Structure formats: structure tokens, C-alpha cells
Coordinates of C-alpha atoms in Angstrom, one line a residue:
X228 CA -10.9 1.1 -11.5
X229 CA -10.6 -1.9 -9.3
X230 CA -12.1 -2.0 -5.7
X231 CA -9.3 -3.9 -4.8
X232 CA -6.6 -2.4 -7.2
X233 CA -4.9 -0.9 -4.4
X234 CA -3.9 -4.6 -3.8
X235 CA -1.9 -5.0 -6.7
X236 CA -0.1 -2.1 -6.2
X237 CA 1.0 -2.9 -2.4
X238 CA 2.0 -6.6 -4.5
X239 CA 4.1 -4.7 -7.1
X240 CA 5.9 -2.5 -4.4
X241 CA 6.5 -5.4 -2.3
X242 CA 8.9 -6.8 -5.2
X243 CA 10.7 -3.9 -5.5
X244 CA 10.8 -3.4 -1.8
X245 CA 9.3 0.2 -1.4
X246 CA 7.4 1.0 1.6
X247 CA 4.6 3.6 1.7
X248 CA 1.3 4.8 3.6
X249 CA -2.5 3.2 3.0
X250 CA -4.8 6.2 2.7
X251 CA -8.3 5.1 3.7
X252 CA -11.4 7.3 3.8
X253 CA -13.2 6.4 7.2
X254 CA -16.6 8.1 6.9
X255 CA -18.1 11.0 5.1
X256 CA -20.4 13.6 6.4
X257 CA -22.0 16.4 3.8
X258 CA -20.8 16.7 0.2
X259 CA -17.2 15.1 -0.1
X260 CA -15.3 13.8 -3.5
X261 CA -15.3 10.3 -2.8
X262 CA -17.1 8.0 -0.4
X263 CA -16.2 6.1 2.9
X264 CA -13.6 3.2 2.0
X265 CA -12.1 5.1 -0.5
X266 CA -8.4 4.1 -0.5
X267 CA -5.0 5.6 -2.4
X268 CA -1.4 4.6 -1.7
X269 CA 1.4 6.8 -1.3
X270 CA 5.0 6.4 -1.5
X271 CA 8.5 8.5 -0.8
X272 CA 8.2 8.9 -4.8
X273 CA 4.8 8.0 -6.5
X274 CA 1.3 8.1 -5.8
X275 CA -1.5 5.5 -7.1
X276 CA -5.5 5.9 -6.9
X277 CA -7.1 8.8 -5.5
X278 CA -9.2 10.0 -2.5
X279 CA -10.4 12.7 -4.3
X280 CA -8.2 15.1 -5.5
X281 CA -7.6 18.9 -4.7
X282 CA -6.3 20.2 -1.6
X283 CA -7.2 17.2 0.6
X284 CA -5.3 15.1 -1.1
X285 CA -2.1 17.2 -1.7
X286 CA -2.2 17.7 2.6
X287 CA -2.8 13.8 2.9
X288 CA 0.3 13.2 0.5
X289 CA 2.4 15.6 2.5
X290 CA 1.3 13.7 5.8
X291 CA 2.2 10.3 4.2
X292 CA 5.2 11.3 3.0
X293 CA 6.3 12.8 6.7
X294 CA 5.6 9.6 7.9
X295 CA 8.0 7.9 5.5
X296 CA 10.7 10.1 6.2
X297 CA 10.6 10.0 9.8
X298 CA 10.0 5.9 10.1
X299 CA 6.9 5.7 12.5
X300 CA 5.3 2.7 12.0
X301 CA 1.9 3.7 14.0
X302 CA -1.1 4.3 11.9
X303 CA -3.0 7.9 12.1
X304 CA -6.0 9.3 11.8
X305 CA -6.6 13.0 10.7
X306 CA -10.5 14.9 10.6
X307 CA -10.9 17.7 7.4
X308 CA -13.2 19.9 6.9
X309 CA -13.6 20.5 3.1
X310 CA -14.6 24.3 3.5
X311 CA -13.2 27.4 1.8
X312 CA -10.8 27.7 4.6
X313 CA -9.3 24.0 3.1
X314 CA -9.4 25.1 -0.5
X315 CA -11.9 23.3 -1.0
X316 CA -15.5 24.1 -2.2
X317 CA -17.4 20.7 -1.6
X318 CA -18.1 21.7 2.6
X319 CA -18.2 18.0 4.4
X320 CA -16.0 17.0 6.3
X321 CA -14.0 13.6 6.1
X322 CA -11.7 11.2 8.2
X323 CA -8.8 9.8 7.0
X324 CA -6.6 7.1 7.9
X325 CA -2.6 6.6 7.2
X326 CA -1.4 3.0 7.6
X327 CA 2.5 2.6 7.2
X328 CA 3.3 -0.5 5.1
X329 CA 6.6 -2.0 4.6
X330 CA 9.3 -1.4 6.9
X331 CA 11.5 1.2 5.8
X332 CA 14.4 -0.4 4.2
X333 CA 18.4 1.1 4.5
X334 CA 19.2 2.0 0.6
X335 CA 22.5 0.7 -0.5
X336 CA 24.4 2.0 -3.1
X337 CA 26.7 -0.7 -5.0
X338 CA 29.1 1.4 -7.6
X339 CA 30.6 -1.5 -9.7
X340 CA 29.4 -4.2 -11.7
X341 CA 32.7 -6.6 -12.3
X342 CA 33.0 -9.6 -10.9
X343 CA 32.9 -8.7 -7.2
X344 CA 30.4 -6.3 -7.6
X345 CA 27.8 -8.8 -9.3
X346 CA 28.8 -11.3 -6.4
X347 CA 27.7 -8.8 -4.2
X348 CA 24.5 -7.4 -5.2
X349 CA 23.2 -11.4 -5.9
X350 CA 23.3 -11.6 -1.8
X351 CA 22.4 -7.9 -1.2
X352 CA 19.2 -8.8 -3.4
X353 CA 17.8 -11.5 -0.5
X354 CA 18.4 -9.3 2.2
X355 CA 15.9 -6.4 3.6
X356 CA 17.4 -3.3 1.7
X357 CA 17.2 -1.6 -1.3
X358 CA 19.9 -2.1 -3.4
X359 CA 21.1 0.9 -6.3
X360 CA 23.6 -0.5 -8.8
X361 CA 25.5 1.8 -10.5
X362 CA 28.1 1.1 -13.3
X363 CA 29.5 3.5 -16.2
X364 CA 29.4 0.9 -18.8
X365 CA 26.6 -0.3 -20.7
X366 CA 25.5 -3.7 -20.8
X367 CA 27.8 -4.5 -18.0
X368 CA 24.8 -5.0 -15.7
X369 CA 24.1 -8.9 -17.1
X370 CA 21.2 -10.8 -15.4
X371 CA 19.6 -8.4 -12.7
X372 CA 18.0 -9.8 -10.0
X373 CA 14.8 -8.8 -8.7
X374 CA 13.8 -5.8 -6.7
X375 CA 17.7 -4.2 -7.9
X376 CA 17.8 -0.8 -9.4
X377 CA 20.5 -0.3 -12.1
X378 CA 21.7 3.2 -12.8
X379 CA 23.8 3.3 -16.4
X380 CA 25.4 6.7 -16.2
X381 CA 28.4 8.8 -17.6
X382 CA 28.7 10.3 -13.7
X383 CA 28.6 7.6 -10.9
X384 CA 29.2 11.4 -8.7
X385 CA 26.7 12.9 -9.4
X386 CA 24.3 9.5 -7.9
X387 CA 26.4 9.8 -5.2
X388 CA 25.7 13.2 -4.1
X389 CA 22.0 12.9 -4.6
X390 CA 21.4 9.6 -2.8
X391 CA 19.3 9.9 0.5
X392 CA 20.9 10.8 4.0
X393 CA 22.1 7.6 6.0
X394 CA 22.3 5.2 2.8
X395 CA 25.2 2.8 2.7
X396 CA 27.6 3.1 -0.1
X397 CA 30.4 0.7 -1.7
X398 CA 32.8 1.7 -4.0
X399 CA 34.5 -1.2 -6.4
X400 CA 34.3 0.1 -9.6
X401 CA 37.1 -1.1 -12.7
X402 CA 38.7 1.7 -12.2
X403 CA 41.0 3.3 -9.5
X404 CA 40.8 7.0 -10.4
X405 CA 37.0 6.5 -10.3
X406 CA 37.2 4.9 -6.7
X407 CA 38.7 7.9 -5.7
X408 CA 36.9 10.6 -7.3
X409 CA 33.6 8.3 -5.9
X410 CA 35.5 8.4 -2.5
X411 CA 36.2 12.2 -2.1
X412 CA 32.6 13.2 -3.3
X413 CA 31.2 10.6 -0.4
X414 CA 33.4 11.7 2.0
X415 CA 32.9 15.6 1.0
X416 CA 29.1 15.2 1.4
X417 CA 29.2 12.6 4.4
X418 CA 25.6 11.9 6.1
X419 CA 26.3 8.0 5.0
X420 CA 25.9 5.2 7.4
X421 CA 28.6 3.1 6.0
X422 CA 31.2 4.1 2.9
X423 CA 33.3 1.2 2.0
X424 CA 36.0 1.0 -1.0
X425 CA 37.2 -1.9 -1.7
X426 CA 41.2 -2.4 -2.1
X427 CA 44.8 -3.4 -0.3
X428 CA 45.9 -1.2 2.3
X429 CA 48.5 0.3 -0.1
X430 CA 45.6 1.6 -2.2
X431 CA 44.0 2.9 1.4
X432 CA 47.6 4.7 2.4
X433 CA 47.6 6.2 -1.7
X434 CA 44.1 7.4 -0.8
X435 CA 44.4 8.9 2.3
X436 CA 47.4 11.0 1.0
X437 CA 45.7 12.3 -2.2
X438 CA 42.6 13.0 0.0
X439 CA 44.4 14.9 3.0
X440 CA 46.3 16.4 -0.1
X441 CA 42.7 17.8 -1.4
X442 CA 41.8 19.0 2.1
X443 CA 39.7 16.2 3.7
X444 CA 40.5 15.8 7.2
X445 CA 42.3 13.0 9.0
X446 CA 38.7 12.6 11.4
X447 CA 36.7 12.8 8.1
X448 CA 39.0 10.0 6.5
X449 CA 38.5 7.9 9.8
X450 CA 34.8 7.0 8.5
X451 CA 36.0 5.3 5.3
X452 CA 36.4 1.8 5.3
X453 CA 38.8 0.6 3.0
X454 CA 40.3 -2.9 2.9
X455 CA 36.4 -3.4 3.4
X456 CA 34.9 -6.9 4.5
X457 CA 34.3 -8.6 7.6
X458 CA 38.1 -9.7 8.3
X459 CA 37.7 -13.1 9.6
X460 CA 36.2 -14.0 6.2
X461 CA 38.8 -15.0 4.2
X462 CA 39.4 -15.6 0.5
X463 CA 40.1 -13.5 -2.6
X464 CA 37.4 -15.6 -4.9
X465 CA 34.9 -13.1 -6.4
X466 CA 32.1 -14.5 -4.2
X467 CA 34.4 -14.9 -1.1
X468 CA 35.2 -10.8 -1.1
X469 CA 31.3 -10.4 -1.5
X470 CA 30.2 -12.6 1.6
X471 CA 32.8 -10.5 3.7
X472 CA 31.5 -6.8 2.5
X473 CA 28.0 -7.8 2.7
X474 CA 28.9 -9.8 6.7
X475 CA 30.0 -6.4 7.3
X476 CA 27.0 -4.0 5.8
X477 CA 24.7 -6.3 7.5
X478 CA 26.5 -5.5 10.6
X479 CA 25.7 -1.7 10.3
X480 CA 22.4 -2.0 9.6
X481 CA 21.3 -4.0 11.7
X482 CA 23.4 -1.3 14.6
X483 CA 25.9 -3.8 15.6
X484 CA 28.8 -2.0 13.8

């Protein structure tokens, strides 16, 4: 292993936009697993290196990962003693520290990948969020641009409900029953920041009957944007509608929508 490997790894997550935690060992006092300077990175997902394994390591994931989820961007430093009490036999002690790196980026779900759709994600790729394309049909994905995860699956629903809390989500698939079956799961799960389907307002009116017909309430159908798009920006071109939806998720992530 590298000294400096953990270097390459904070490059590779910087292109695909994930944030995590630097794990740095600060001193050593006794017998411990791995000496001072010792470093590891730690994402919401993965883990890469090691500060020695054992159950010092699985509490220091567990810390980094708590800092992910709650945002903090202040560093941390944390004292263990490596006795039996730890479950660990090795009886130093050790300090660790927990640098944040990468701002936490709003997740945005793009289900879609027609014309619009790959208008769209081309400017969502250049802006500070991590984009999730999803599309039922194979190959339909083209030229991906970089840092853009593509999900080809038979049930755009089922990403839907497991997505994070607070992610933004856009709905402009090829196909209208799929926009509403993608709209009622959204809406039935809510804890989005944004939910946008793209359409006329005679495909919002159609929607809002079938989905007060399935029980959603008026309130819950309130949150729904749908014609979506910032609507001083006009134009029907493919890359006209995209500037519009992505003026307007800008908007609500940066909190002025």
C-alpha cells in the first residue's frame, strides 16, 4: 500500500462527487494495530484503507458515517482505549481524527432519458449535486457524462422508494402511466425536497383526479410540481424545457424556493 494512496481515493471520489470523513491516527501510546499517521477514508457507502481493523475501526466508521448524515463540516477528535472493555486485546490507547471532506451534495433523481431528460442531466452534471438517472430501457442512456449514476431497471418505483430523505426528484419518463405510477409512490412516501413531473396542466388536472381518486390528499398533492420549470423561461426545444427545470431545482437547493 501507498503512503499517500488515500490521495487517490479522495481524487476518484471527487469525480464522482461523494463526500466522506479522513480518518487520521494522531499518536499511539502502548501496543496499538497501526502507527501514528495512519489514515483510512470513509464514505456514506464504502470504506478504503484501514486504521487497524477490529472494534476500533467499526466505532470510527459508525462516527464518520454520523457525521455524513448529519452534515457537520467541523473536524473531531475522539481518545480509545484498546482494552477488553473496547473489544479489543492490544491495550494502548490511540487518538483519532475525523476530517469531513466534500460538501455534502443534494442527490437528484432524473427518471427519464428522452430527449428532455438527456438535456437535463448534461447541465445537472456541472452543478454541485449528485445526479441518479434512471430509465427502463436499455441502451437509452447514450453518452453519460461524468460523475452521473445510470440505474437500468424494470422498476423506476422501487429507486424511488429507496432514495435518501430530502433528495430531489423529476419525473419525465416516455411514458404517462409510468409518470403517474412514479408520481403516487413519491408522493405516498414524501420526505423529498422537490418532486417535479413534467407535463401541460391538463396532464396535472388528469393527475390530480386519479391521485385524489387513489386517496392522496389535496395538501399532499399541493407539493407536486407539475407544469415544472422556472415559468419565465420560455421555449418547448428539448434544451429550452431543461434550462427551466434545472433554473428551478437550483432554486430549491440553494433555499430560495
Amino acid at each position: 500500500m501507498k503512503a499517500d494512496e488515500w490521495l487517490d481515493v479522495l481524487m476518484s471520489l471527487r469525480e464522482r462527487r461523494v463526500p466522506a470523513v479522513i480518518l487520521t491516527l494522531l499518536q499511539d501510546k502502548g501496543s496499538v494495530p497501526r502507527e501514528a499517521g495512519t489514515k483510512m477514508v470513509v464514505s456514506l457507502d464504502e470504506s478504503w484503507l484501514t486504521i487497524g481493523g477490529g472494534n476500533l475501526e467499526f466505532q470510527c466508521i459508525a462516527i464518520a458515517r454520523d457525521m455524513l448524515h448529519s452534515g457537520t463540516q467541523a473536524p473531531r477528535q475522539e481518545t480509545f482505549a484498546l482494552g477488553a472493555r473496547a473489544g479489543q486485546c492490544c491495550g494502548g490507547m490511540t487518538q483519532v481524527l475525523f476530517e469531513p471532506w466534500g460538501l455534502p451534495q443534494p442527490e437528484v433523481y432524473v427518471f427519464g432519458a428522452g430527449h428532455v431528460g438527456q438535456a437535463l442531466v448534461s447541465i445537472l452534471a456541472t452543478l454541485p449535486c449528485r445526479v441518479n438517472w434512471v430509465d427502463q430501457r436499455e441502451g437509452q442512456f447514450g453518452a453519460v457524462p461524468v460523475g452521473v449514476r445510470c440505474h437500468h431497471t424494470d422498476d423506476p418505483c422501487e429507486i424511488a422508494r429507496n432514495a435518501p430523505d430530502n433528495s430531489l426528484f423529476v419525473v419525465m419518463t416516455h411514458h404517462h402511466p409510468l409518470d403517474l405510477a412514479l408520481a403516487e409512490t413519491l408522493l405516498r412516501r414524501g420526505r423529498y425536497r422537490y418532486l417535479g413531473v413534467i407535463g401541460s396542466q391538463t396532464k396535472r388536472q388528469r393527475f390530480d383526479y386519479l391521485l385524489e381518486g387513489k386517496g392522496i390528499a389535496r395538501e399532499t398533492l399541493d407539493t407536486m410540481r407539475c407544469p415544472i420549470g422556472l415559468p419565465d423561461v420560455k421555449g418547448k426545444l428539448p434544451a429550452e424545457i431543461a434550462v427551466a427545470v434545472a433554473g428551478e431545482i437550483i432554486a430549491v437547493y440553494q433555499g430560495v424556493a
